mmCIF file of C-alpha atoms in Angstrom:
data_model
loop_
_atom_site.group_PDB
_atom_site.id
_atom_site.type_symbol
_atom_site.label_atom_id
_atom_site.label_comp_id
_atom_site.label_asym_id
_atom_site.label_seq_id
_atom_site.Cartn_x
_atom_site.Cartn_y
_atom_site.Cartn_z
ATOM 1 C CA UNK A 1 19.643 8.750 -34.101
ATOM 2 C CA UNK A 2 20.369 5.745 -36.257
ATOM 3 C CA UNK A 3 21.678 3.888 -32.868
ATOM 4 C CA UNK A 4 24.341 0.590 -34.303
ATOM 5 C CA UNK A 5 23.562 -0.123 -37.814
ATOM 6 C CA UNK A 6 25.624 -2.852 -40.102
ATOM 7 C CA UNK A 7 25.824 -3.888 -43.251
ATOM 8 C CA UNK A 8 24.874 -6.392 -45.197
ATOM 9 C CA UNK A 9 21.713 -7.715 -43.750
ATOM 10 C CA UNK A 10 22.141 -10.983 -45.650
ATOM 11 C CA UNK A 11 25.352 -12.193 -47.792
ATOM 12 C CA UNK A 12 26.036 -16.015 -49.244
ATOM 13 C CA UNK A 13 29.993 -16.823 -49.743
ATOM 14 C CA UNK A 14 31.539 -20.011 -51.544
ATOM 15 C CA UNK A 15 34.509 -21.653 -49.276
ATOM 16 C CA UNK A 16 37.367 -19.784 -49.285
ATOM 17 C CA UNK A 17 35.925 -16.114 -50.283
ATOM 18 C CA UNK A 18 36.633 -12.611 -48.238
ATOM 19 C CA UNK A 19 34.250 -10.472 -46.884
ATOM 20 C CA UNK A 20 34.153 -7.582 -44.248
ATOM 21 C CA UNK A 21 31.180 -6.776 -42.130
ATOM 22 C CA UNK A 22 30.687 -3.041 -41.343
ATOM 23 C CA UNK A 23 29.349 -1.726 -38.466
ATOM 24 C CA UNK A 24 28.540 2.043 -37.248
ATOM 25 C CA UNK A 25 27.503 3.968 -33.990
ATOM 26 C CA UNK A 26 26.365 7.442 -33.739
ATOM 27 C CA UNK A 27 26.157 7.502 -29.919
ATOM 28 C CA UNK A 28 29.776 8.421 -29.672
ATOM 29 C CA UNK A 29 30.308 5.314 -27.819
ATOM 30 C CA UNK A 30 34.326 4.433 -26.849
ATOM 31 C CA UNK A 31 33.227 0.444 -26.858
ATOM 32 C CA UNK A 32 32.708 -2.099 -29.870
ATOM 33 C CA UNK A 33 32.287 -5.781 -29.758
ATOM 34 C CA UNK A 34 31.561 -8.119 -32.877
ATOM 35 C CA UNK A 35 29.675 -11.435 -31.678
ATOM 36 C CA UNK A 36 28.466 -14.233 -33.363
ATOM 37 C CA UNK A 37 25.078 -16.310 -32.443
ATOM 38 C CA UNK A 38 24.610 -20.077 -33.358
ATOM 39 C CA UNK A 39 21.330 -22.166 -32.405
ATOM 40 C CA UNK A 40 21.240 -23.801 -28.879
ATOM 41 C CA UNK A 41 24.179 -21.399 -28.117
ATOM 42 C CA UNK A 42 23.396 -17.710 -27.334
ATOM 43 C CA UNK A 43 26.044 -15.176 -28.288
ATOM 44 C CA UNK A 44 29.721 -15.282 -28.242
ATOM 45 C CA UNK A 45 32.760 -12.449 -28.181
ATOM 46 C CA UNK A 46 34.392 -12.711 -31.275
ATOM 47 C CA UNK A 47 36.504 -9.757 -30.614
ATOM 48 C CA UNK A 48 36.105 -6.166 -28.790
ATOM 49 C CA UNK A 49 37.279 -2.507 -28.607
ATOM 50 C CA UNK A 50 37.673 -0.622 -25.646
ATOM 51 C CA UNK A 51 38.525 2.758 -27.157
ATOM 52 C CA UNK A 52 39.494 4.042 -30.539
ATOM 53 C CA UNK A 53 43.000 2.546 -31.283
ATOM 54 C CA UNK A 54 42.365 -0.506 -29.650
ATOM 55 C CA UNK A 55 41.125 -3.908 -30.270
ATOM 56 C CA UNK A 56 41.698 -7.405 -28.161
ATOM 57 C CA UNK A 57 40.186 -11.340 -29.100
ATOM 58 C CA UNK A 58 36.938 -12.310 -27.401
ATOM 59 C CA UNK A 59 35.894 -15.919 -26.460
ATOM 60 C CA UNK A 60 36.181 -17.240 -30.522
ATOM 61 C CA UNK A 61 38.346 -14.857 -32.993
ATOM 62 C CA UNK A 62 39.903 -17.510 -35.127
ATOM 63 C CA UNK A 63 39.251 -17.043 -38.742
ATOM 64 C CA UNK A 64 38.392 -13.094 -37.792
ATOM 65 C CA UNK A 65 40.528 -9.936 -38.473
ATOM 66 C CA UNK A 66 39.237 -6.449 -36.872
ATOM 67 C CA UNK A 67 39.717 -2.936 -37.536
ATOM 68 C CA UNK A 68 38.584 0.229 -35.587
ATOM 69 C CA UNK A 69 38.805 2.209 -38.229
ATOM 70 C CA UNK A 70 37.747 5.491 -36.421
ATOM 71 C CA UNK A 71 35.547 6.062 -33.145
ATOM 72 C CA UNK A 72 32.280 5.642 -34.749
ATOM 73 C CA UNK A 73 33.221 2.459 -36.835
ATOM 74 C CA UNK A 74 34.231 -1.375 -36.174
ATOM 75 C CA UNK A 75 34.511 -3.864 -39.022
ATOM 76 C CA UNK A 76 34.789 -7.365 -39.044
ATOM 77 C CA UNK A 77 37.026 -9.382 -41.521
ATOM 78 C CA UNK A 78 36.527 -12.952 -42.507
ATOM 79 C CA UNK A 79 40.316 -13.456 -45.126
ATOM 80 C CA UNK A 80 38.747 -17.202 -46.264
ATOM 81 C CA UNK A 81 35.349 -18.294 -45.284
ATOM 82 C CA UNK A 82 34.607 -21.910 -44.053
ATOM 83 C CA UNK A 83 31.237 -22.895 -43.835
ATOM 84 C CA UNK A 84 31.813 -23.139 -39.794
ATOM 85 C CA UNK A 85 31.503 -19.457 -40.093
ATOM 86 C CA UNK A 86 27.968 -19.387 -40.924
ATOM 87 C CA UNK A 87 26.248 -17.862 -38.360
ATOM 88 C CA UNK A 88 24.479 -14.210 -37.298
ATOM 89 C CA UNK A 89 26.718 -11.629 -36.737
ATOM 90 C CA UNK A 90 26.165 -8.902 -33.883
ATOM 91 C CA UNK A 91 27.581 -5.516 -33.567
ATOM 92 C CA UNK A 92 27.518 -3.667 -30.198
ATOM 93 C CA UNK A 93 28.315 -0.471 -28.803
ATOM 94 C CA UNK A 94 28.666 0.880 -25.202
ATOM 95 C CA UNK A 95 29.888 4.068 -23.694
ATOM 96 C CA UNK A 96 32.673 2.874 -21.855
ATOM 97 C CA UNK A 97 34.438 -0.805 -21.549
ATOM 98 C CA UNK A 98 32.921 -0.437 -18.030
ATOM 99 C CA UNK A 99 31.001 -4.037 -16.982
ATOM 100 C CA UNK A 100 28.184 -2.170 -15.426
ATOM 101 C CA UNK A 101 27.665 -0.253 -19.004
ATOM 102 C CA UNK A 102 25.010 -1.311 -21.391
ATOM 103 C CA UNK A 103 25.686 -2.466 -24.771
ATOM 104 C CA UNK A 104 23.740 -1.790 -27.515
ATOM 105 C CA UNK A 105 23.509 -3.769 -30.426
ATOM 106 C CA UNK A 106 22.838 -3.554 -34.520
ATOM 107 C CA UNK A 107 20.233 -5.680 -36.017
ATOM 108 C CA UNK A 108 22.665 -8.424 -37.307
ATOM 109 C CA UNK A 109 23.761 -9.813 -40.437
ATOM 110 C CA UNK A 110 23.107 -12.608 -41.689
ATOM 111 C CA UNK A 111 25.752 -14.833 -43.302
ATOM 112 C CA UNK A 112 25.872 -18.442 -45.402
ATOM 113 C CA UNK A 113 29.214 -19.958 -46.554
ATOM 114 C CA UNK A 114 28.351 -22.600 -48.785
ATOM 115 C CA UNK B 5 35.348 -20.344 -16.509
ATOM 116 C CA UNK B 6 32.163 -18.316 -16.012
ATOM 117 C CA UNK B 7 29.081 -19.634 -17.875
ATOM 118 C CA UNK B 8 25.039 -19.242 -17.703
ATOM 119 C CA UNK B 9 22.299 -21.762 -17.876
ATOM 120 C CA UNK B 10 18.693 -21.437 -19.664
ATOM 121 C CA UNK B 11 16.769 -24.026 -18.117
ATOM 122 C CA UNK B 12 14.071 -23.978 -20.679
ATOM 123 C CA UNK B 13 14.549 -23.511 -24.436
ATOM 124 C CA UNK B 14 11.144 -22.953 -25.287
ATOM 125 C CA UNK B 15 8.098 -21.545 -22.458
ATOM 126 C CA UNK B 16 4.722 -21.600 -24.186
ATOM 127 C CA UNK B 17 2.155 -19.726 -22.789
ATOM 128 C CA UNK B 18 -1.056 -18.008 -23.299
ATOM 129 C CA UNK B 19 -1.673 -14.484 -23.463
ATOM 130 C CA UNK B 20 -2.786 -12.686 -19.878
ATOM 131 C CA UNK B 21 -0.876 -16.158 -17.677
ATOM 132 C CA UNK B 22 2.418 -15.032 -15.684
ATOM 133 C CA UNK B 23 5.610 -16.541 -16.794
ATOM 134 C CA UNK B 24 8.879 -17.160 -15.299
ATOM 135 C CA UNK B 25 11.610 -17.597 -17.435
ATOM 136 C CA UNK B 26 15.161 -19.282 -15.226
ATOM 137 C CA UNK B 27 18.431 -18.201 -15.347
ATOM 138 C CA UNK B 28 21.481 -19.844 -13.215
ATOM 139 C CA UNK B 29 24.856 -18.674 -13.256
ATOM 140 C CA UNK B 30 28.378 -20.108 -12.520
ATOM 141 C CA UNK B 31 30.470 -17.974 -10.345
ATOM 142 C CA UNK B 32 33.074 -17.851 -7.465
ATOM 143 C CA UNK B 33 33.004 -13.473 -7.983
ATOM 144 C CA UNK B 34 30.779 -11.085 -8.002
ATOM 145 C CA UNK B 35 28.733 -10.659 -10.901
ATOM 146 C CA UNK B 36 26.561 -8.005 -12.861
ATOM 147 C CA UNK B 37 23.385 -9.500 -14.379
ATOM 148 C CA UNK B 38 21.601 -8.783 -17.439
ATOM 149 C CA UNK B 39 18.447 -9.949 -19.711
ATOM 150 C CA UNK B 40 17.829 -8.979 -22.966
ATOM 151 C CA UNK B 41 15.466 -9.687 -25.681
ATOM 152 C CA UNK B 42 15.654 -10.045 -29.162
ATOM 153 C CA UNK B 43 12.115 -9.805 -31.430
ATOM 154 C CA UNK B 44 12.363 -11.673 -34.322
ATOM 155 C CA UNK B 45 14.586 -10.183 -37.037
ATOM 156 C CA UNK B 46 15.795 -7.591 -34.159
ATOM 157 C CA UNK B 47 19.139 -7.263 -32.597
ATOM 158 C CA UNK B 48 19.025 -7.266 -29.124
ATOM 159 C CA UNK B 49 17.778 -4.885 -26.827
ATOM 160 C CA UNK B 50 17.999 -4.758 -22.564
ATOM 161 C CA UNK B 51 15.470 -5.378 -20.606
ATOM 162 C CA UNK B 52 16.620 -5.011 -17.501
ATOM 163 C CA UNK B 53 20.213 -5.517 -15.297
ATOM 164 C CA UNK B 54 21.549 -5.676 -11.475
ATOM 165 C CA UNK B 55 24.187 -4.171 -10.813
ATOM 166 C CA UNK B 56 23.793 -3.809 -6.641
ATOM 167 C CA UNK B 57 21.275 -2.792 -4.100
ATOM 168 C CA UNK B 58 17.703 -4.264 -4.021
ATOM 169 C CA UNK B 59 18.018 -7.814 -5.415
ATOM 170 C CA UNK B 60 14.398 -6.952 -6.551
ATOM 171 C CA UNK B 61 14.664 -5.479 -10.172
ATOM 172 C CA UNK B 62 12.256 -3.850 -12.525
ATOM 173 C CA UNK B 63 12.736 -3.397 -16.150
ATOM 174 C CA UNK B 64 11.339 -2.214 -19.455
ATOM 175 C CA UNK B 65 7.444 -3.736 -20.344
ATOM 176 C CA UNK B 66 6.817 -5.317 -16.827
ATOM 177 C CA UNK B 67 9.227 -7.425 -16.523
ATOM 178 C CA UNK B 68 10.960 -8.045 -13.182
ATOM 179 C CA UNK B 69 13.737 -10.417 -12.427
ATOM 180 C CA UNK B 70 15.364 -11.744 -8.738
ATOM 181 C CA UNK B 71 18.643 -12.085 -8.062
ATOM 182 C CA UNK B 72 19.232 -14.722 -5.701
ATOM 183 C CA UNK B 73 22.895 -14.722 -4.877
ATOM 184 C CA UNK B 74 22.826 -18.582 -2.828
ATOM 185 C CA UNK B 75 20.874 -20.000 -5.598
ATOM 186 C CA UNK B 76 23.421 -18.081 -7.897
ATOM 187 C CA UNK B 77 19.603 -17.492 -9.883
ATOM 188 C CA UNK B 78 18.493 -14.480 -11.698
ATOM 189 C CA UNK B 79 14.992 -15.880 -13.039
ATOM 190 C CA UNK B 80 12.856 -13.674 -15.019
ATOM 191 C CA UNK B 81 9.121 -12.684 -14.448
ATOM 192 C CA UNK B 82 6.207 -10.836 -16.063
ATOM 193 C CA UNK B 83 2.351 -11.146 -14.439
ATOM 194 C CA UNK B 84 0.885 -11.064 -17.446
ATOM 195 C CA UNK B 85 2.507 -11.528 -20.796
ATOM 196 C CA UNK B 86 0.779 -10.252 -24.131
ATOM 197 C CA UNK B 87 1.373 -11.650 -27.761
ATOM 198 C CA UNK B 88 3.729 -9.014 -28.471
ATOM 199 C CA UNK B 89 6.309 -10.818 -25.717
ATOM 200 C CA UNK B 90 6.862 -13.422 -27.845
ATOM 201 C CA UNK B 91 10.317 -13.285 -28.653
ATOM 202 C CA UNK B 92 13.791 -14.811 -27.655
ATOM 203 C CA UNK B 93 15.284 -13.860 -24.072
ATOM 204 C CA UNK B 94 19.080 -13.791 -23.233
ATOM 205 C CA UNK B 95 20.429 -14.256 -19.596
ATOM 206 C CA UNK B 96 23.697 -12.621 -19.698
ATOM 207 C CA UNK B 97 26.676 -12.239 -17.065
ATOM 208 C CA UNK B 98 29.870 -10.345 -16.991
ATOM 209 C CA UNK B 99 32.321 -10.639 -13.737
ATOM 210 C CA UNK B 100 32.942 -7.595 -11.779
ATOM 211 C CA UNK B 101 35.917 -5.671 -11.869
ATOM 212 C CA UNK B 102 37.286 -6.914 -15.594
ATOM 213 C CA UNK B 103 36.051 -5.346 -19.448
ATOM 214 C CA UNK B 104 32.426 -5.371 -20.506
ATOM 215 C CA UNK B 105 32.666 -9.138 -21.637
ATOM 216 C CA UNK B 106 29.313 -10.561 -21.908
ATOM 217 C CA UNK B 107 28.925 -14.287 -21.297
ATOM 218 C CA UNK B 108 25.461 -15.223 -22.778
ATOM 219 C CA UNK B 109 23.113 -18.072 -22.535
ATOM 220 C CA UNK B 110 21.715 -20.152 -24.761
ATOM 221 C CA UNK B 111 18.604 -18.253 -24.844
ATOM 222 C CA UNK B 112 15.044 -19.719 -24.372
ATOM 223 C CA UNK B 113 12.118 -18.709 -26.706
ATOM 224 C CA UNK B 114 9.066 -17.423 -25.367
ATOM 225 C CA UNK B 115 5.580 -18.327 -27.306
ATOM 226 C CA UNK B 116 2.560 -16.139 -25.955
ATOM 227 C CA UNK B 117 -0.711 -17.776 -27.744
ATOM 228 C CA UNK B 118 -3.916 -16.225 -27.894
#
C-alpha cells in the first residue's frame, strides 16, 4: 500500500516551459487536493477534487490547470512557468470531501523555474 | 477570512524537556482542528485532530493538544520530546459544515538537541 505517491521528486524549468505533476492514490479515496508550500507560509489550496469528474480552484490556482484523470489519479499542470511558481508541491488524498476527514499527503515535489 | 497563527517559528529544545508548541485561530464558526508534522524530506502526516467532545486530545507519539474555544487556541504539547521530534509542525483549520479546505499555518520548526 503505496499510500499518495507523485512524480518527479525534483524538476528545474526555464521561464516559460510546461510541465505536469502526477499524483496517485491507492486508498480508493473520492478526494484530491494539489497544494503548494513557500517559506514563512505553510501550505496553500491550489485546487481540489471532491469526486471523480470533478475539480474546483483552491485559495491560489492562477497559472495551474487540473485534471482528474480517473479516481485514483490527479495531475497538476503548469502551461508557462514563472519563477513565482517555484515552490514544493503537495498531493493529498482523503476518503470523502467531508471536513472532519483526514487527508493524506505524497512526499512532494520539488520544483525550480529559473 | 479564516486564518491560523504560529506564534513561534522555531522552539529549540533539548531532548527529555516538555514543549509546547501555540496555535491561534481566527474564527466567527465552528471549526475542526488539526496538527500535522512533516520530517524532513517527508510529506505530511497527522498527528492528531478535534473534531468535538473532550477538548482534551491525544495523538500519535505523545503528543496532546487543547482546544480552548475563548482563547480560540489549540496549542500543542509533548512531556518529553526525543531527537527524533525534530521536525516541522502544521496547525491547520477547516470551518465546519463546507469541503475539506485546509487553511494552514505558517508552520514552526521544532529542534530537539541532545
Amino acid at each position: 500500500n503505496a499510500g499518495v505517491t507523485q512524480t518527479p521528486k525534483f524538476q528545474v524549468l526555464k521561464t516559460g516551459q510546461s510541465m505536469t505533476l502526477q499524483c496517485a492514490q491507492d486508498m480508493n479515496h473520492n478526494s484530491m487536493y494539489w497544494y503548494r508550500q513557500d517559506p514563512g507560509m505553510g501550505l496553500r489550496l491550489i485546487y481540489y477534487s471532491a469526486s471523480e469528474g470533478t475539480t474546483d480552484k483552491g485559495e491560489v490556482p492562477n497559472g495551474y490547470n487540473v485534471s482528474r484523470l480517473n479516481k485514483r489519479e490527479f495531475s497538476l499542470r503548469l502551461e508557462s512557468a514563472a519563477p513565482s511558481q517555484t515552490s514544493v508541491y503537495f498531493c493529498a488524498s482523503s476518503e470523502e470531501a467531508s471536513d472532519t476527514d483526514t487527508q493524506y499527503f505524497g512526499p512532494g515535489t520539488r520544483l525550480t523555474v529559473l | 477570512a479564516q486564518s491560523v497563527t504560529q506564534l513561534d517559528s522555531q522552539v529549540p529544545v533539548f531532548e527529555e524537556a516538555p514543549v509546547e508548541l501555540r496555535c491561534n485561530y481566527s474564527s466567527s464558526v465552528s471549526v475542526y482542528l488539526f496538527w500535522y508534522v512533516q520530517y524532513p524530506n517527508q510529506g505530511l502526516q497527522l498527528l492528531l485532530k478535534y473534531l468535538s467532545g473532550s477538548t482534551l486530545v491525544k495523538g500519535i507519539n505523545g503528543f496532546e493538544a487543547e482546544f480552548n474555544k475563548s482563547q480560540t487556541s489549540f496549542h500543542l504539547r509533548k512531556p518529553s520530546v526525543h531527537i527524533s521530534d525534530t521536525a516541522e509542525y502544521f496547525c491547520a483549520v477547516n470551518p465546519s459544515g463546507g469541503y475539506n479546505k485546509l487553511i494552514f499555518g505558517a508552520g514552526t520548526r521544532l529542534a530537539v538537541h541532545p
